[in-house]
Amino acid sequence: MKFKMKITQPGVYSFVLACGWSLVVALSLLVDMRGYKKEILAIATNVARAYIDKDMLFRDWNTMHGGVYVPVTPENPPNQDLPKSVPERDIKTPTGRVLTFINPAYMMRQVYELARKEKKISEHVTSLKPLRPENKPDTWDTRALIALEDGNQEVSEIVTEEGKRYLKLMRPLKVEKSCLLCHSQQGYKEGDIGGGITVTFPMELLEVSIWDEEQLLMSGHAFMWLLGLTGLYAGYRGLRQRTIERDKAEAELKQANAALENLATTDFLTGIYNRRKFEELLHTEVAEAKRLDIPLSLIFFDIDHFKKINDTLGHECGDTVLREIGLEVSKRLREIDIFARYGGEEFVILTYNDCRSARKLAEKIRTAIEHHSFAIGEKVTCSFGVTQFCHPDTIDEFVNRADFAMYEAKKSGRNLIVERS
């Protein structure tokens, strides 16, 4: 079974499509922008991880060599966190140069201080049990360290500080054998999580390009949106034209059907119902009268000596009489009354009245016709038969009884009303 959708309001249909298209483009833009921001976050995370990997590589290098010695300078004083009891913490070369021992922690501290001077990506080591006050964790560090001790291998989060966005990423710093030189008194054992390395990555380093990328995305989507709307408008114009043509064709078809219906149900001469339509309505009204138990009466009437009018004055005059009677009778009926030309000079009226009221209506019509000034200049009268529907009746019995009453009126002298029950 084929389904065809009939569009009656192309403007509304096109508006809904335009809203739908706008929503699709907006969602696409939103998804793309979110995807780009996720990509930026992924890049920042990878950079932070690379920094920590680099730090761990430096620490491993230092550890592999058992620490290194560098000259003592104002910028590189001896490591005060190492007890003086540590063998060969400070040594003097044969030439008199004083060297101090740099362990992994001291080396990374100096690297981090250099990085902070650049004021870009910064790193620091922190611990829940720091030796140095400078390594005391802040609120975020504390939460991250607790998460690491709970088994997490990495903790990261976007935070806002002083109106700027930063990615903070921390990885655990496990206690190695070389660490116990300073940290054994804190109760650490080799393999424990002694703290964490935190990288603070300014998101503005990458986000400066977001606006340019967002402008490109918005421009591209705006172009797609306008292109889609242009297509929808062109479709709307075509659809509107087809709808106008279809509506016009339907209106013409409806008019043609109405005209055909009128021809099929209306008497062409008088403009009232013809016999075919009357018999169709008669069945409906009889059934309704039975259902509602209300009186229904039938009036048959015939033009007296109509053949004489046609023979002496001509058929055009006869047609004029028929038209004038149709008009005179119609003026005296209610909207619910059914009036039809039954054939030739015979007319019929179906009215929701009892027989007594129907006879009064027939008398009113008879008198009006008798006193009407016809265009032919002759007096015209009619004979009437009236009957009321009785529930045992068939439709044929109902019609025949009114017809017989009319012929009885003709036999009794014409211009009379005969009532039969």
PDB file of N, CA and C in Angstrom, residues 152-231:
ATOM      1  N   ASN A 152      45.016   5.192  42.005  1.00  0.00           N
ATOM      2  CA  ASN A 152      44.992   5.841  40.694  1.00  0.00           C
ATOM      3  C   ASN A 152      46.419   6.027  40.178  1.00  0.00           C
ATOM      4  N   GLN A 153      46.589   5.802  38.888  1.00  0.00           N
ATOM      5  CA  GLN A 153      47.903   5.964  38.280  1.00  0.00           C
ATOM      6  C   GLN A 153      48.149   7.386  37.799  1.00  0.00           C
ATOM      7  N   GLU A 154      47.065   8.167  37.712  1.00  0.00           N
ATOM      8  CA  GLU A 154      47.202   9.540  37.209  1.00  0.00           C
ATOM      9  C   GLU A 154      45.969  10.326  37.617  1.00  0.00           C
ATOM     10  N   VAL A 155      46.160  11.589  37.939  1.00  0.00           N
ATOM     11  CA  VAL A 155      45.052  12.483  38.278  1.00  0.00           C
ATOM     12  C   VAL A 155      45.225  13.759  37.471  1.00  0.00           C
ATOM     13  N   SER A 156      44.134  14.164  36.785  1.00  0.00           N
ATOM     14  CA  SER A 156      44.216  15.413  36.008  1.00  0.00           C
ATOM     15  C   SER A 156      42.890  16.149  36.101  1.00  0.00           C
ATOM     16  N   GLU A 157      42.958  17.482  35.944  1.00  0.00           N
ATOM     17  CA  GLU A 157      41.760  18.310  36.061  1.00  0.00           C
ATOM     18  C   GLU A 157      42.054  19.689  35.496  1.00  0.00           C
ATOM     19  N   ILE A 158      41.010  20.308  34.897  1.00  0.00           N
ATOM     20  CA  ILE A 158      41.114  21.707  34.472  1.00  0.00           C
ATOM     21  C   ILE A 158      40.691  22.582  35.649  1.00  0.00           C
ATOM     22  N   VAL A 159      41.565  23.492  36.066  1.00  0.00           N
ATOM     23  CA  VAL A 159      41.258  24.400  37.173  1.00  0.00           C
ATOM     24  C   VAL A 159      41.407  25.839  36.686  1.00  0.00           C
ATOM     25  N   THR A 160      40.731  26.732  37.388  1.00  0.00           N
ATOM     26  CA  THR A 160      40.820  28.157  37.061  1.00  0.00           C
ATOM     27  C   THR A 160      41.478  28.883  38.225  1.00  0.00           C
ATOM     28  N   GLU A 161      42.549  29.584  37.931  1.00  0.00           N
ATOM     29  CA  GLU A 161      43.275  30.348  38.945  1.00  0.00           C
ATOM     30  C   GLU A 161      43.528  31.745  38.412  1.00  0.00           C
ATOM     31  N   GLU A 162      43.051  32.732  39.182  1.00  0.00           N
ATOM     32  CA  GLU A 162      43.211  34.141  38.802  1.00  0.00           C
ATOM     33  C   GLU A 162      42.668  34.396  37.394  1.00  0.00           C
ATOM     34  N   GLY A 163      41.528  33.769  37.106  1.00  0.00           N
ATOM     35  CA  GLY A 163      40.859  34.009  35.829  1.00  0.00           C
ATOM     36  C   GLY A 163      41.433  33.254  34.652  1.00  0.00           C
ATOM     37  N   LYS A 164      42.438  32.424  34.889  1.00  0.00           N
ATOM     38  CA  LYS A 164      43.056  31.673  33.794  1.00  0.00           C
ATOM     39  C   LYS A 164      42.851  30.177  34.019  1.00  0.00           C
ATOM     40  N   ARG A 165      42.759  29.474  32.896  1.00  0.00           N
ATOM     41  CA  ARG A 165      42.530  28.035  32.950  1.00  0.00           C
ATOM     42  C   ARG A 165      43.856  27.273  32.850  1.00  0.00           C
ATOM     43  N   TYR A 166      43.970  26.267  33.709  1.00  0.00           N
ATOM     44  CA  TYR A 166      45.182  25.444  33.707  1.00  0.00           C
ATOM     45  C   TYR A 166      44.777  23.971  33.735  1.00  0.00           C
ATOM     46  N   LEU A 167      45.596  23.162  33.066  1.00  0.00           N
ATOM     47  CA  LEU A 167      45.484  21.720  33.232  1.00  0.00           C
ATOM     48  C   LEU A 167      46.493  21.297  34.288  1.00  0.00           C
ATOM     49  N   LYS A 168      45.999  20.655  35.334  1.00  0.00           N
ATOM     50  CA  LYS A 168      46.894  20.113  36.352  1.00  0.00           C
ATOM     51  C   LYS A 168      46.891  18.597  36.221  1.00  0.00           C
ATOM     52  N   LEU A 169      48.083  18.027  36.153  1.00  0.00           N
ATOM     53  CA  LEU A 169      48.218  16.576  36.012  1.00  0.00           C
ATOM     54  C   LEU A 169      49.290  16.084  36.972  1.00  0.00           C
ATOM     55  N   MET A 170      48.955  15.066  37.741  1.00  0.00           N
ATOM     56  CA  MET A 170      49.906  14.513  38.715  1.00  0.00           C
ATOM     57  C   MET A 170      50.054  13.010  38.496  1.00  0.00           C
ATOM     58  N   ARG A 171      51.307  12.570  38.596  1.00  0.00           N
ATOM     59  CA  ARG A 171      51.624  11.148  38.583  1.00  0.00           C
ATOM     60  C   ARG A 171      52.402  10.807  39.858  1.00  0.00           C
ATOM     61  N   PRO A 172      52.330   9.565  40.308  1.00  0.00           N
ATOM     62  CA  PRO A 172      52.997   9.207  41.571  1.00  0.00           C
ATOM     63  C   PRO A 172      54.521   9.194  41.438  1.00  0.00           C
ATOM     64  N   LEU A 173      55.150   9.545  42.518  1.00  0.00           N
ATOM     65  CA  LEU A 173      56.612   9.481  42.623  1.00  0.00           C
ATOM     66  C   LEU A 173      56.924   8.416  43.675  1.00  0.00           C
ATOM     67  N   LYS A 174      57.410   7.279  43.197  1.00  0.00           N
ATOM     68  CA  LYS A 174      57.645   6.161  44.109  1.00  0.00           C
ATOM     69  C   LYS A 174      59.030   6.250  44.756  1.00  0.00           C
ATOM     70  N   VAL A 175      59.087   5.753  45.968  1.00  0.00           N
ATOM     71  CA  VAL A 175      60.339   5.779  46.741  1.00  0.00           C
ATOM     72  C   VAL A 175      61.307   4.746  46.161  1.00  0.00           C
ATOM     73  N   GLU A 176      62.489   5.233  45.785  1.00  0.00           N
ATOM     74  CA  GLU A 176      63.544   4.344  45.300  1.00  0.00           C
ATOM     75  C   GLU A 176      64.636   4.227  46.379  1.00  0.00           C
ATOM     76  N   LYS A 177      65.554   3.328  46.125  1.00  0.00           N
ATOM     77  CA  LYS A 177      66.612   3.089  47.113  1.00  0.00           C
ATOM     78  C   LYS A 177      67.399   4.354  47.407  1.00  0.00           C
ATOM     79  N   SER A 178      67.659   5.148  46.330  1.00  0.00           N
ATOM     80  CA  SER A 178      68.443   6.377  46.512  1.00  0.00           C
ATOM     81  C   SER A 178      67.694   7.411  47.343  1.00  0.00           C
ATOM     82  N   CYS A 179      66.344   7.297  47.397  1.00  0.00           N
ATOM     83  CA  CYS A 179      65.540   8.271  48.151  1.00  0.00           C
ATOM     84  C   CYS A 179      65.662   8.050  49.659  1.00  0.00           C
ATOM     85  N   LEU A 180      65.964   6.819  50.043  1.00  0.00           N
ATOM     86  CA  LEU A 180      65.982   6.496  51.471  1.00  0.00           C
ATOM     87  C   LEU A 180      67.098   7.199  52.215  1.00  0.00           C
ATOM     88  N   LEU A 181      68.066   7.741  51.471  1.00  0.00           N
ATOM     89  CA  LEU A 181      69.154   8.483  52.100  1.00  0.00           C
ATOM     90  C   LEU A 181      68.615   9.639  52.927  1.00  0.00           C
ATOM     91  N   CYS A 182      67.549  10.276  52.395  1.00  0.00           N
ATOM     92  CA  CYS A 182      66.945  11.426  53.093  1.00  0.00           C
ATOM     93  C   CYS A 182      65.613  11.075  53.752  1.00  0.00           C
ATOM     94  N   HIS A 183      64.904  10.088  53.199  1.00  0.00           N
ATOM     95  CA  HIS A 183      63.518   9.881  53.625  1.00  0.00           C
ATOM     96  C   HIS A 183      63.306   8.648  54.481  1.00  0.00           C
ATOM     97  N   SER A 184      64.357   7.964  54.817  1.00  0.00           N
ATOM     98  CA  SER A 184      64.174   6.741  55.613  1.00  0.00           C
ATOM     99  C   SER A 184      63.595   7.044  56.983  1.00  0.00           C
ATOM    100  N   GLN A 185      63.982   8.220  57.542  1.00  0.00           N
ATOM    101  CA  GLN A 185      63.490   8.557  58.868  1.00  0.00           C
ATOM    102  C   GLN A 185      61.989   8.851  58.884  1.00  0.00           C
ATOM    103  N   GLN A 186      61.371   9.016  57.679  1.00  0.00           N
ATOM    104  CA  GLN A 186      59.922   9.267  57.612  1.00  0.00           C
ATOM    105  C   GLN A 186      59.120   7.967  57.567  1.00  0.00           C
ATOM    106  N   GLY A 187      59.813   6.861  57.570  1.00  0.00           N
ATOM    107  CA  GLY A 187      59.122   5.578  57.589  1.00  0.00           C
ATOM    108  C   GLY A 187      58.826   5.009  56.221  1.00  0.00           C
ATOM    109  N   TYR A 188      59.347   5.640  55.169  1.00  0.00           N
ATOM    110  CA  TYR A 188      59.096   5.125  53.823  1.00  0.00           C
ATOM    111  C   TYR A 188      59.920   3.876  53.565  1.00  0.00           C
ATOM    112  N   LYS A 189      59.373   3.022  52.721  1.00  0.00           N
ATOM    113  CA  LYS A 189      60.089   1.850  52.238  1.00  0.00           C
ATOM    114  C   LYS A 189      60.172   1.924  50.725  1.00  0.00           C
ATOM    115  N   GLU A 190      61.103   1.223  50.165  1.00  0.00           N
ATOM    116  CA  GLU A 190      61.273   1.218  48.716  1.00  0.00           C
ATOM    117  C   GLU A 190      59.979   0.707  48.055  1.00  0.00           C
ATOM    118  N   GLY A 191      59.506   1.458  47.075  1.00  0.00           N
ATOM    119  CA  GLY A 191      58.262   1.104  46.371  1.00  0.00           C
ATOM    120  C   GLY A 191      57.047   1.858  46.858  1.00  0.00           C
ATOM    121  N   ASP A 192      57.128   2.513  48.052  1.00  0.00           N
ATOM    122  CA  ASP A 192      55.999   3.320  48.536  1.00  0.00           C
ATOM    123  C   ASP A 192      55.814   4.552  47.655  1.00  0.00           C
ATOM    124  N   ILE A 193      54.576   5.092  47.696  1.00  0.00           N
ATOM    125  CA  ILE A 193      54.321   6.366  47.017  1.00  0.00           C
ATOM    126  C   ILE A 193      54.725   7.474  47.969  1.00  0.00           C
ATOM    127  N   GLY A 194      55.834   8.116  47.661  1.00  0.00           N
ATOM    128  CA  GLY A 194      56.339   9.162  48.538  1.00  0.00           C
ATOM    129  C   GLY A 194      55.763  10.526  48.228  1.00  0.00           C
ATOM    130  N   GLY A 195      55.208  10.693  47.071  1.00  0.00           N
ATOM    131  CA  GLY A 195      54.650  11.987  46.680  1.00  0.00           C
ATOM    132  C   GLY A 195      54.202  11.932  45.233  1.00  0.00           C
ATOM    133  N   GLY A 196      54.194  13.079  44.599  1.00  0.00           N
ATOM    134  CA  GLY A 196      53.758  13.136  43.210  1.00  0.00           C
ATOM    135  C   GLY A 196      54.426  14.273  42.475  1.00  0.00           C
ATOM    136  N   ILE A 197      54.530  14.090  41.162  1.00  0.00           N
ATOM    137  CA  ILE A 197      55.031  15.163  40.297  1.00  0.00           C
ATOM    138  C   ILE A 197      53.829  15.806  39.627  1.00  0.00           C
ATOM    139  N   THR A 198      53.688  17.106  39.792  1.00  0.00           N
ATOM    140  CA  THR A 198      52.572  17.846  39.214  1.00  0.00           C
ATOM    141  C   THR A 198      53.066  18.751  38.096  1.00  0.00           C
ATOM    142  N   VAL A 199      52.354  18.688  36.968  1.00  0.00           N
ATOM    143  CA  VAL A 199      52.604  19.603  35.853  1.00  0.00           C
ATOM    144  C   VAL A 199      51.417  20.549  35.765  1.00  0.00           C
ATOM    145  N   THR A 200      51.700  21.841  35.704  1.00  0.00           N
ATOM    146  CA  THR A 200      50.656  22.851  35.527  1.00  0.00           C
ATOM    147  C   THR A 200      50.818  23.453  34.142  1.00  0.00           C
ATOM    148  N   PHE A 201      49.820  23.167  33.282  1.00  0.00           N
ATOM    149  CA  PHE A 201      49.908  23.571  31.873  1.00  0.00           C
ATOM    150  C   PHE A 201      48.910  24.694  31.610  1.00  0.00           C
ATOM    151  N   PRO A 202      49.379  25.913  31.243  1.00  0.00           N
ATOM    152  CA  PRO A 202      48.454  27.013  30.930  1.00  0.00           C
ATOM    153  C   PRO A 202      47.689  26.706  29.639  1.00  0.00           C
ATOM    154  N   MET A 203      46.368  26.580  29.731  1.00  0.00           N
ATOM    155  CA  MET A 203      45.567  26.232  28.556  1.00  0.00           C
ATOM    156  C   MET A 203      45.583  27.331  27.506  1.00  0.00           C
ATOM    157  N   GLU A 204      45.922  28.562  27.921  1.00  0.00           N
ATOM    158  CA  GLU A 204      45.952  29.654  26.955  1.00  0.00           C
ATOM    159  C   GLU A 204      47.003  29.426  25.873  1.00  0.00           C
ATOM    160  N   LEU A 205      48.004  28.587  26.155  1.00  0.00           N
ATOM    161  CA  LEU A 205      49.016  28.293  25.138  1.00  0.00           C
ATOM    162  C   LEU A 205      48.395  27.635  23.907  1.00  0.00           C
ATOM    163  N   LEU A 206      47.329  26.858  24.132  1.00  0.00           N
ATOM    164  CA  LEU A 206      46.639  26.201  23.021  1.00  0.00           C
ATOM    165  C   LEU A 206      45.331  26.896  22.660  1.00  0.00           C
ATOM    166  N   GLU A 207      44.694  27.485  23.675  1.00  0.00           N
ATOM    167  CA  GLU A 207      43.368  28.056  23.435  1.00  0.00           C
ATOM    168  C   GLU A 207      43.405  29.341  22.633  1.00  0.00           C
ATOM    169  N   VAL A 208      44.590  29.941  22.474  1.00  0.00           N
ATOM    170  CA  VAL A 208      44.665  31.148  21.637  1.00  0.00           C
ATOM    171  C   VAL A 208      44.263  30.832  20.206  1.00  0.00           C
ATOM    172  N   SER A 209      44.415  29.566  19.826  1.00  0.00           N
ATOM    173  CA  SER A 209      44.056  29.180  18.453  1.00  0.00           C
ATOM    174  C   SER A 209      42.599  28.752  18.340  1.00  0.00           C
ATOM    175  N   ILE A 210      41.927  28.606  19.507  1.00  0.00           N
ATOM    176  CA  ILE A 210      40.537  28.141  19.457  1.00  0.00           C
ATOM    177  C   ILE A 210      39.639  29.138  18.741  1.00  0.00           C
ATOM    178  N   TRP A 211      39.825  30.442  19.028  1.00  0.00           N
ATOM    179  CA  TRP A 211      38.952  31.445  18.416  1.00  0.00           C
ATOM    180  C   TRP A 211      39.062  31.406  16.903  1.00  0.00           C
ATOM    181  N   ASP A 212      40.298  31.313  16.399  1.00  0.00           N
ATOM    182  CA  ASP A 212      40.465  31.220  14.947  1.00  0.00           C
ATOM    183  C   ASP A 212      39.786  29.965  14.407  1.00  0.00           C
ATOM    184  N   GLU A 213      39.960  28.866  15.125  1.00  0.00           N
ATOM    185  CA  GLU A 213      39.339  27.610  14.677  1.00  0.00           C
ATOM    186  C   GLU A 213      37.821  27.696  14.766  1.00  0.00           C
ATOM    187  N   GLU A 214      37.319  28.319  15.829  1.00  0.00           N
ATOM    188  CA  GLU A 214      35.873  28.472  15.978  1.00  0.00           C
ATOM    189  C   GLU A 214      35.299  29.347  14.876  1.00  0.00           C
ATOM    190  N   GLN A 215      36.046  30.411  14.500  1.00  0.00           N
ATOM    191  CA  GLN A 215      35.586  31.259  13.404  1.00  0.00           C
ATOM    192  C   GLN A 215      35.506  30.471  12.104  1.00  0.00           C
ATOM    193  N   LEU A 216      36.509  29.623  11.867  1.00  0.00           N
ATOM    194  CA  LEU A 216      36.485  28.787  10.661  1.00  0.00           C
ATOM    195  C   LEU A 216      35.299  27.828  10.696  1.00  0.00           C
ATOM    196  N   LEU A 217      35.091  27.211  11.855  1.00  0.00           N
ATOM    197  CA  LEU A 217      33.966  26.290  11.989  1.00  0.00           C
ATOM    198  C   LEU A 217      32.636  27.004  11.786  1.00  0.00           C
ATOM    199  N   MET A 218      32.495  28.192  12.410  1.00  0.00           N
ATOM    200  CA  MET A 218      31.244  28.937  12.286  1.00  0.00           C
ATOM    201  C   MET A 218      31.021  29.402  10.854  1.00  0.00           C
ATOM    202  N   SER A 219      32.099  29.842  10.198  1.00  0.00           N
ATOM    203  CA  SER A 219      31.973  30.283   8.804  1.00  0.00           C
ATOM    204  C   SER A 219      31.553  29.123   7.912  1.00  0.00           C
ATOM    205  N   GLY A 220      32.192  27.964   8.113  1.00  0.00           N
ATOM    206  CA  GLY A 220      31.840  26.795   7.311  1.00  0.00           C
ATOM    207  C   GLY A 220      30.406  26.359   7.535  1.00  0.00           C
ATOM    208  N   HIS A 221      29.999  26.333   8.792  1.00  0.00           N
ATOM    209  CA  HIS A 221      28.622  25.927   9.089  1.00  0.00           C
ATOM    210  C   HIS A 221      27.615  26.973   8.624  1.00  0.00           C
ATOM    211  N   ALA A 222      27.986  28.264   8.705  1.00  0.00           N
ATOM    212  CA  ALA A 222      27.091  29.315   8.204  1.00  0.00           C
ATOM    213  C   ALA A 222      26.887  29.161   6.701  1.00  0.00           C
ATOM    214  N   PHE A 223      27.964  28.824   5.997  1.00  0.00           N
ATOM    215  CA  PHE A 223      27.855  28.610   4.549  1.00  0.00           C
ATOM    216  C   PHE A 223      26.943  27.412   4.264  1.00  0.00           C
ATOM    217  N   MET A 224      27.146  26.328   5.014  1.00  0.00           N
ATOM    218  CA  MET A 224      26.283  25.155   4.837  1.00  0.00           C
ATOM    219  C   MET A 224      24.828  25.496   5.143  1.00  0.00           C
ATOM    220  N   TRP A 225      24.619  26.278   6.218  1.00  0.00           N
ATOM    221  CA  TRP A 225      23.260  26.651   6.621  1.00  0.00           C
ATOM    222  C   TRP A 225      22.577  27.477   5.535  1.00  0.00           C
ATOM    223  N   LEU A 226      23.298  28.495   5.020  1.00  0.00           N
ATOM    224  CA  LEU A 226      22.724  29.338   3.970  1.00  0.00           C
ATOM    225  C   LEU A 226      22.475  28.542   2.698  1.00  0.00           C
ATOM    226  N   LEU A 227      23.402  27.636   2.379  1.00  0.00           N
ATOM    227  CA  LEU A 227      23.222  26.802   1.193  1.00  0.00           C
ATOM    228  C   LEU A 227      21.976  25.931   1.345  1.00  0.00           C
ATOM    229  N   GLY A 228      21.807  25.360   2.542  1.00  0.00           N
ATOM    230  CA  GLY A 228      20.622  24.543   2.793  1.00  0.00           C
ATOM    231  C   GLY A 228      19.342  25.355   2.732  1.00  0.00           C
ATOM    232  N   LEU A 229      19.372  26.572   3.322  1.00  0.00           N
ATOM    233  CA  LEU A 229      18.181  27.425   3.282  1.00  0.00           C
ATOM    234  C   LEU A 229      17.845  27.841   1.860  1.00  0.00           C
ATOM    235  N   THR A 230      18.893  28.093   1.060  1.00  0.00           N
ATOM    236  CA  THR A 230      18.654  28.441  -0.345  1.00  0.00           C
ATOM    237  C   THR A 230      17.952  27.292  -1.059  1.00  0.00           C
ATOM    238  N   GLY A 231      18.438  26.072  -0.812  1.00  0.00           N
ATOM    239  CA  GLY A 231      17.795  24.905  -1.409  1.00  0.00           C
ATOM    240  C   GLY A 231      16.366  24.739  -0.925  1.00  0.00           C
TER     241      GLY A 231
END
